[in-house]
Coordinates of C-alpha atoms in Angstrom, one line a residue:
Chain A
M1 CA 0.0 0.0 0.0
L2 CA 2.8 2.4 1.0
D3 CA 4.8 1.9 -2.2
R4 CA 1.7 2.6 -4.3
L5 CA 1.3 5.8 -2.4
L6 CA 4.9 6.8 -3.1
T7 CA 4.7 6.0 -6.8
E8 CA 1.5 8.1 -7.1
L9 CA 2.7 11.0 -5.0
P10 CA 4.7 13.0 -7.7
Q11 CA 1.8 12.9 -10.1
F12 CA -0.7 13.7 -7.4
L13 CA 1.2 16.8 -6.5
G14 CA 1.1 18.1 -10.1
Y15 CA 0.5 21.8 -10.7
Y16 CA -3.2 21.5 -11.6
N17 CA -4.1 19.2 -8.8
V18 CA -2.5 21.5 -6.2
I19 CA -4.3 24.6 -7.7
F20 CA -7.6 22.6 -7.7
L21 CA -7.2 21.6 -4.1
A22 CA -6.2 25.1 -3.0
K23 CA -9.3 26.6 -4.7
A24 CA -11.5 24.0 -3.1
A25 CA -10.0 24.7 0.3
L26 CA -10.8 28.4 -0.3
A27 CA -14.4 27.5 -1.1
T28 CA -14.6 25.4 2.1
V29 CA -13.4 28.3 4.2
A30 CA -15.5 30.9 2.4
L31 CA -18.7 28.7 2.8
A32 CA -18.1 28.6 6.6
A33 CA -17.0 32.2 7.0
V34 CA -19.7 33.9 4.9
G35 CA -22.4 31.6 6.3
S36 CA -21.3 32.4 9.9
V37 CA -21.0 36.2 9.4
T38 CA -24.4 36.5 7.7
G39 CA -25.8 34.0 10.2
S40 CA -24.6 36.0 13.1
L41 CA -26.3 39.2 11.9
V42 CA -29.6 37.4 11.6
G43 CA -28.9 35.5 14.8
L44 CA -28.5 38.8 16.6
L45 CA -31.9 40.0 15.2
L46 CA -33.5 36.7 16.4
A47 CA -32.0 37.0 19.8
V48 CA -33.2 40.6 20.1
A49 CA -36.6 39.6 18.8
R50 CA -36.9 37.1 21.7
L51 CA -36.3 40.0 24.2
T52 CA -39.3 42.0 23.1
R53 CA -42.3 42.2 25.5
S54 CA -45.0 43.9 23.5
H55 CA -48.2 41.9 22.8
W56 CA -48.2 43.1 19.2
L57 CA -44.8 41.5 18.6
A58 CA -45.7 38.1 20.0
P59 CA -45.9 36.5 16.5
I60 CA -42.3 37.7 15.8
R61 CA -41.2 36.2 19.1
W62 CA -42.8 32.9 18.2
V63 CA -41.2 32.9 14.7
A64 CA -37.8 33.5 16.4
V65 CA -38.3 30.7 18.9
I66 CA -39.5 28.2 16.3
F67 CA -36.7 29.1 13.9
T68 CA -33.9 28.6 16.4
E69 CA -35.4 25.4 17.8
L70 CA -36.2 23.9 14.4
F71 CA -32.9 24.5 12.6
R72 CA -30.8 23.2 15.6
R73 CA -32.7 19.9 15.4
I74 CA -32.5 19.2 11.7
P75 CA -29.3 17.5 10.4
F76 CA -27.2 19.7 8.1
L77 CA -27.5 17.1 5.3
V78 CA -31.3 17.2 5.4
T79 CA -31.4 21.1 5.5
L80 CA -29.0 21.0 2.5
M81 CA -31.4 18.7 0.6
L82 CA -34.5 20.8 1.5
V83 CA -32.8 24.0 0.3
F84 CA -31.5 22.3 -2.8
F85 CA -34.9 21.0 -3.9
A86 CA -36.6 24.2 -2.8
F87 CA -34.3 26.3 -5.1
Q88 CA -34.8 23.7 -7.9
L89 CA -38.6 24.0 -7.6
S90 CA -38.6 27.8 -7.5
G91 CA -36.9 27.7 -10.9
V92 CA -34.2 30.2 -9.8
D93 CA -31.0 29.3 -11.4
L94 CA -28.4 29.8 -8.7
P95 CA -24.9 28.4 -8.5
L96 CA -24.6 25.4 -6.1
F97 CA -22.3 27.4 -3.9
V98 CA -25.1 29.8 -3.1
V99 CA -27.5 26.9 -2.4
A100 CA -25.0 25.4 0.1
L101 CA -24.4 28.9 1.5
T102 CA -28.1 29.3 2.2
A103 CA -28.2 26.0 4.1
V104 CA -25.1 27.0 6.2
F105 CA -26.7 30.4 6.7
L106 CA -30.0 29.0 8.1
I107 CA -28.2 26.7 10.5
A108 CA -25.7 29.3 11.5
A109 CA -28.5 31.8 12.2
A110 CA -30.2 29.3 14.5
Y111 CA -27.1 28.3 16.4
L112 CA -25.7 31.8 16.7
A113 CA -29.1 33.2 17.9
E114 CA -28.8 30.7 20.8
I115 CA -25.2 31.6 21.5
I116 CA -26.0 35.3 21.5
R117 CA -29.1 34.8 23.7
S118 CA -27.0 33.0 26.3
G119 CA -24.5 35.9 26.0
F120 CA -27.3 38.3 26.8
E121 CA -28.3 36.2 29.8
S122 CA -24.8 36.5 31.1
V123 CA -25.3 40.2 31.6
H124 CA -26.4 40.9 35.2
R125 CA -30.2 41.6 35.7
N126 CA -29.3 44.9 37.4
Q127 CA -27.8 46.2 34.2
W128 CA -31.1 45.6 32.3
D129 CA -33.1 47.2 35.2
A130 CA -30.8 50.2 35.3
A131 CA -31.2 50.7 31.5
Q132 CA -34.9 50.5 31.9
A133 CA -34.8 53.0 34.7
M134 CA -32.9 55.4 32.5
N135 CA -35.6 55.0 29.9
F136 CA -33.4 53.2 27.3
S137 CA -35.3 51.5 24.5
L138 CA -34.7 47.8 23.9
I139 CA -32.4 48.6 20.9
E140 CA -30.5 51.2 23.0
T141 CA -30.1 48.8 25.9
V142 CA -28.7 46.1 23.6
R143 CA -26.5 48.6 21.7
Y144 CA -25.0 50.6 24.6
I145 CA -25.3 48.3 27.6
V146 CA -25.6 44.6 26.8
L147 CA -23.5 44.1 23.7
P148 CA -20.4 45.9 25.1
Q149 CA -20.4 43.4 28.0
A150 CA -21.8 40.3 26.3
W151 CA -19.5 40.1 23.3
R152 CA -16.7 38.6 25.4
V153 CA -19.1 35.7 26.2
I154 CA -20.4 35.5 22.7
L155 CA -17.2 35.5 20.7
P156 CA -15.5 32.3 21.8
P157 CA -18.5 29.9 21.2
A158 CA -19.4 31.8 18.0
F159 CA -15.8 31.3 16.7
A160 CA -15.9 27.7 17.7
F161 CA -19.1 27.3 15.7
F162 CA -17.3 28.8 12.6
V163 CA -14.4 26.3 13.0
M164 CA -16.9 23.5 13.5
F165 CA -18.6 24.5 10.2
I166 CA -15.4 24.3 8.3
K167 CA -15.6 20.6 8.9
D168 CA -19.3 20.2 8.6
T169 CA -19.4 21.8 5.1
A170 CA -17.8 18.5 3.9
L171 CA -21.4 17.4 3.5
A172 CA -22.0 20.1 0.8
S173 CA -20.0 17.8 -1.5
Q174 CA -23.2 15.7 -1.7
I175 CA -25.0 18.3 -3.8
G176 CA -21.9 18.9 -6.0
V177 CA -20.4 22.1 -4.5
I178 CA -16.7 22.1 -5.4
E179 CA -15.2 22.3 -1.9
L180 CA -12.4 20.3 -0.4
T181 CA -14.2 17.0 0.0
Y182 CA -15.8 17.1 -3.5
A183 CA -12.3 17.9 -4.9
G184 CA -11.0 14.8 -3.1
K185 CA -13.8 12.7 -4.7
V186 CA -13.0 14.0 -8.1
L187 CA -9.3 13.1 -7.7
N188 CA -10.2 9.7 -6.4
N189 CA -12.4 9.1 -9.4
K190 CA -9.4 10.1 -11.6
G191 CA -7.6 7.1 -10.3
F192 CA -5.6 8.2 -7.4
S193 CA -5.8 5.8 -4.5
A194 CA -8.3 6.4 -1.8
A195 CA -5.7 6.3 1.0
L196 CA -3.7 9.0 -0.7
V197 CA -6.6 11.3 -1.6
F198 CA -8.6 11.0 1.7
G199 CA -5.4 11.0 3.8
T200 CA -4.4 14.3 2.1
L201 CA -7.9 15.7 2.7
L202 CA -7.7 14.8 6.4
L203 CA -4.4 16.6 6.6
L204 CA -5.6 19.7 4.7
Y205 CA -8.7 20.0 6.9
F206 CA -6.4 19.6 10.0
F207 CA -4.1 22.3 8.8
I208 CA -7.0 24.7 8.3
S209 CA -8.9 23.8 11.4
Y210 CA -6.2 23.3 14.0
P211 CA -4.6 26.9 13.9
L212 CA -8.1 28.4 14.0
A213 CA -9.1 26.1 17.0
R214 CA -5.9 27.2 18.8
L215 CA -6.8 30.8 18.0
G216 CA -10.3 30.2 19.5
A217 CA -8.9 28.7 22.6
H218 CA -6.5 31.6 23.0
L219 CA -9.3 34.1 22.5
E220 CA -11.4 32.3 25.1
A221 CA -8.6 32.4 27.7
R222 CA -7.9 36.1 27.0
L223 CA -11.5 37.2 27.1
A224 CA -12.5 35.1 30.1
G225 CA -9.5 36.5 31.9
A226 CA -10.4 40.1 31.2
R227 CA -13.9 39.4 32.3
H228 CA -13.0 38.2 35.8
Q229 CA -10.6 41.0 36.6
Chain B
M1 CA -43.5 26.3 -12.9
S2 CA -46.1 25.2 -10.5
Y3 CA -45.6 22.5 -7.9
T4 CA -48.3 21.3 -5.6
L5 CA -47.2 19.7 -2.4
Q6 CA -48.7 16.2 -2.2
F7 CA -48.0 14.7 1.1
G8 CA -50.6 12.0 0.4
Q9 CA -48.0 10.1 -1.7
I10 CA -45.6 10.0 1.2
W11 CA -47.9 8.6 3.9
P12 CA -47.5 5.0 2.7
Y13 CA -43.8 5.3 3.3
L14 CA -44.1 6.6 6.8
P15 CA -43.5 3.2 8.5
S16 CA -40.3 2.9 6.4
L17 CA -39.2 6.3 7.6
L18 CA -40.0 5.4 11.2
A19 CA -38.0 2.2 10.9
G20 CA -35.1 4.4 9.6
A21 CA -35.5 6.7 12.6
W22 CA -35.2 3.7 14.9
L23 CA -32.0 2.7 13.2
S24 CA -30.7 6.2 13.5
L25 CA -31.3 6.1 17.2
Q26 CA -29.6 2.8 17.5
I27 CA -26.5 4.0 15.6
A28 CA -26.4 7.2 17.8
F29 CA -26.8 5.1 21.0
V30 CA -24.1 2.5 20.1
A31 CA -21.6 5.1 18.9
F32 CA -22.3 7.2 22.0
C33 CA -21.7 4.3 24.4
G34 CA -18.5 3.3 22.5
G35 CA -17.4 6.9 22.5
L36 CA -18.2 7.2 26.2
L37 CA -15.9 4.2 27.0
I38 CA -13.1 5.7 24.9
G39 CA -13.7 9.1 26.4
T40 CA -13.6 7.8 30.0
A41 CA -10.3 6.0 29.3
G42 CA -8.9 9.0 27.4
A43 CA -9.9 11.5 30.1
T44 CA -8.4 9.2 32.8
A45 CA -5.2 8.9 30.8
L46 CA -5.1 12.7 30.3
S47 CA -5.6 13.3 34.1
F48 CA -3.5 10.6 35.6
G49 CA -1.5 9.0 32.8
A50 CA 2.3 9.1 32.1
G51 CA 3.7 11.7 29.7
P52 CA 3.9 9.6 26.5
L53 CA 0.4 8.2 27.0
R54 CA -0.9 11.7 27.6
R55 CA 0.7 12.9 24.4
L56 CA -0.8 10.0 22.5
V57 CA -4.3 10.7 23.7
R58 CA -3.9 14.4 23.1
G59 CA -2.8 13.7 19.5
Y60 CA -5.8 11.4 19.0
V61 CA -8.2 14.1 20.3
T62 CA -6.6 16.9 18.4
F63 CA -6.7 15.0 15.1
F64 CA -10.2 13.7 15.3
T65 CA -11.7 17.0 16.5
N66 CA -10.0 19.0 13.8
T67 CA -11.0 16.8 10.8
P68 CA -14.5 16.2 9.4
Q69 CA -16.3 13.1 10.4
L70 CA -17.4 12.5 6.8
V71 CA -13.8 12.4 5.5
Q72 CA -12.8 10.1 8.4
I73 CA -15.5 7.6 7.4
Y74 CA -14.5 8.0 3.7
F75 CA -11.0 7.0 4.7
L76 CA -12.2 4.0 6.7
Y77 CA -14.6 2.9 3.9
F78 CA -12.5 3.6 0.8
A79 CA -8.9 3.6 1.9
L80 CA -8.7 0.6 4.3
P81 CA -9.6 -1.9 1.6
D82 CA -6.2 -1.1 0.0
A83 CA -4.7 -2.4 3.2
G84 CA -6.9 -5.5 3.0
I85 CA -9.4 -4.4 5.6
L86 CA -12.9 -4.5 4.1
L87 CA -15.6 -2.9 6.2
S88 CA -19.3 -2.9 5.5
S89 CA -20.8 0.6 5.2
Y90 CA -22.6 0.1 8.5
T91 CA -19.5 -0.9 10.3
A92 CA -17.4 1.8 8.8
V93 CA -19.9 4.5 9.8
L94 CA -20.2 3.0 13.3
I95 CA -16.4 2.9 13.8
G96 CA -16.0 6.4 12.4
M97 CA -18.7 7.8 14.6
T98 CA -17.4 6.0 17.7
L99 CA -13.8 7.2 17.2
N100 CA -15.0 10.7 16.5
A101 CA -17.3 10.7 19.5
G102 CA -14.5 9.3 21.7
A103 CA -12.4 12.3 20.9
Y104 CA -15.1 14.8 21.7
L105 CA -16.1 12.9 24.8
T106 CA -12.5 12.7 26.0
D107 CA -12.3 16.5 25.9
I108 CA -15.7 17.0 27.6
Q109 CA -14.9 14.5 30.4
R110 CA -11.4 15.9 31.0
A111 CA -13.0 19.3 31.7
G112 CA -15.5 17.6 34.0
F113 CA -12.7 15.9 36.0
E114 CA -10.8 19.1 36.3
S115 CA -13.9 20.9 37.7
V116 CA -13.5 18.9 41.0
R117 CA -11.6 21.5 43.1
S118 CA -8.7 20.4 45.3
S119 CA -10.4 22.1 48.3
E120 CA -13.3 19.5 47.9
M121 CA -10.8 16.7 48.0
E122 CA -9.0 18.2 51.0
A123 CA -12.4 18.6 52.8
A124 CA -13.1 14.9 52.2
E125 CA -9.7 13.9 53.5
V126 CA -10.2 16.0 56.6
L127 CA -13.5 14.2 57.2
G128 CA -11.6 11.0 57.1
F129 CA -13.0 9.6 53.8
G130 CA -11.1 6.6 52.4
R131 CA -10.1 6.6 48.7
M132 CA -13.2 4.7 47.5
Q133 CA -15.5 6.9 49.7
Q134 CA -14.0 10.0 48.1
V135 CA -14.7 8.6 44.6
R136 CA -18.2 7.5 45.7
Y137 CA -19.4 10.5 47.7
V138 CA -17.4 13.4 46.4
I139 CA -16.0 12.9 42.9
L140 CA -18.8 10.9 41.2
P141 CA -21.8 13.1 42.3
H142 CA -19.9 16.2 41.4
V143 CA -18.7 15.0 38.0
A144 CA -22.1 13.5 37.1
R145 CA -23.8 16.8 37.9
V146 CA -21.3 18.8 35.9
L147 CA -20.9 16.3 33.0
F148 CA -24.5 15.4 32.4
P149 CA -25.6 18.5 30.5
P150 CA -22.7 18.6 28.0
L151 CA -22.9 14.8 27.5
S152 CA -26.6 14.9 26.7
N153 CA -25.9 17.8 24.3
Q154 CA -23.3 15.7 22.6
Y155 CA -25.8 12.9 22.3
I156 CA -28.3 15.2 20.5
I157 CA -25.5 16.4 18.2
M158 CA -24.6 12.7 17.4
T159 CA -28.3 11.8 16.7
L160 CA -28.2 14.5 14.0
G161 CA -24.7 13.3 12.9
T162 CA -26.1 9.9 12.1
S163 CA -27.6 11.4 8.9
M164 CA -24.1 11.1 7.4
A165 CA -24.6 7.3 7.2
A166 CA -27.0 7.9 4.3
I167 CA -24.1 8.9 2.1
F168 CA -22.6 5.4 2.6
G169 CA -26.0 3.7 1.8
V170 CA -27.0 2.8 5.3
E171 CA -30.8 2.8 5.5
E172 CA -31.3 5.0 8.5
L173 CA -33.7 8.0 8.5
T174 CA -31.9 10.1 5.9
G175 CA -30.9 7.1 3.9
R176 CA -34.5 6.0 3.6
A177 CA -35.5 9.6 2.6
F178 CA -33.0 9.4 -0.3
N179 CA -34.5 6.1 -1.4
I180 CA -38.1 7.2 -1.2
N181 CA -37.1 10.4 -3.0
S182 CA -35.7 8.5 -5.9
Q183 CA -38.9 6.4 -6.0
T184 CA -41.5 9.1 -5.8
F185 CA -39.7 12.3 -6.7
R186 CA -41.7 14.2 -4.1
S187 CA -38.4 15.7 -2.8
I188 CA -39.8 18.6 -0.7
E189 CA -42.4 16.4 1.0
V190 CA -40.0 13.5 1.8
F191 CA -37.3 15.7 3.2
S192 CA -39.7 17.9 5.2
V193 CA -41.3 14.8 6.8
T194 CA -37.7 13.5 7.5
A195 CA -36.8 16.9 9.0
A196 CA -39.9 16.8 11.2
L197 CA -39.0 13.3 12.4
Y198 CA -35.6 14.5 13.4
V199 CA -37.1 17.4 15.3
V200 CA -39.4 15.0 17.1
I201 CA -36.7 12.4 18.1
T202 CA -34.3 15.1 19.3
L203 CA -37.1 16.9 21.2
V204 CA -38.0 13.6 22.9
A205 CA -34.3 13.0 23.7
T206 CA -33.9 16.5 25.1
V207 CA -36.9 16.2 27.4
V208 CA -36.0 12.6 28.6
L209 CA -32.4 13.5 29.2
G210 CA -33.4 16.8 30.9
L211 CA -35.7 15.0 33.3
I212 CA -33.0 12.4 34.1
G213 CA -30.4 15.1 34.6
R214 CA -32.7 17.2 36.8
F215 CA -33.9 14.4 39.1
A216 CA -31.1 11.9 39.1
F217 CA -28.1 14.2 39.1
R218 CA -29.6 17.5 40.2
A219 CA -28.0 19.1 37.1
R220 CA -29.2 22.5 35.9
M221 CA -30.9 21.7 32.6
R222 CA -33.4 23.3 30.4
L223 CA -36.1 20.9 29.3
V224 CA -36.8 22.5 25.9

């Protein structure tokens, strides 16, 4: 097995294969990054929506609760298929990358809404009461009082979510998005041995994910330290 | 383009989907139990083991938590036959999920072990507790209370993770959905019913685990 790997290696590391894999790796990171950033914006809206108290806004609260509960309980693969077929039926001709991005976005919004909500809960009750006593509106309270304190609690798990999704987007290969795992399958179909191709994939994912995970751990240690001073 | 939802064509397949859901639960349960064994051994090694053993376990955890489970299973399923090890898709998925779970559960349990403060152990010693009494009355209740919520969370994540088995042709919930979709072409209907079933089984799991956690271990858990 090993000698076969060694004989294939020079050809495997050819110019076009390396470029192909690099582009695919970029797509993998872009999928997770763009999905997480857009997801966090909508997640923030969902978390704020759940804080409203007015009777008139009750339907919005319910939508926010149902959305966050639902998309955290559906596997990424199933969400991906639903989005894929929904786009197909609507007749809109979008690149597969956008289809996968939509699925990542939906799940990211749900998870990040929950992360942001628990960040909000970490801010002491007195702070909310003080804001109310000073006649701050909900938006002002979140903007000037809660977020400046809560972001330290929110950032580490949100970053961990992003790193987790770099790995989870491997499933997007199932609908044909050209990301790292799909690129690996293409190279495997071209005749390179599975051990070589999938071993390389494991290493590539590791070299993307590990430094980011370390950065996340560092971030968590620093922010938690600053918080308890 | 007009497409009318026709759930009527899906109902005859509901028993098949439910059987798939049952298999999903089984895969999640077996992989979780296997992972828990690996995790307990791994966390014990990390807390009390010798240097080389600790480095080995740390390497295992770092590697498996930083690579996608899907590619790990691809490797087991497609690359190991080159070395003469032929696994069925079901076995490959189960081994992959167990090893992956073992890595995450090692990390979770290590954090739980570390949460026992040395002052607690000193207090137990002052009270004249023997080694086994310390484990029985101080360490285990504390660790169970701290660990139960993240462990049940991991269980839910793993239940969702079993959908990956569909890619290898295992007929669990998502696998059945793929098959029914290719027979009926009612894609949206099949996958939304599948999604609903996942929501139901994870909700049931959350409530059951939450009740166990609250009453058996006095853990602070949300029920929904």
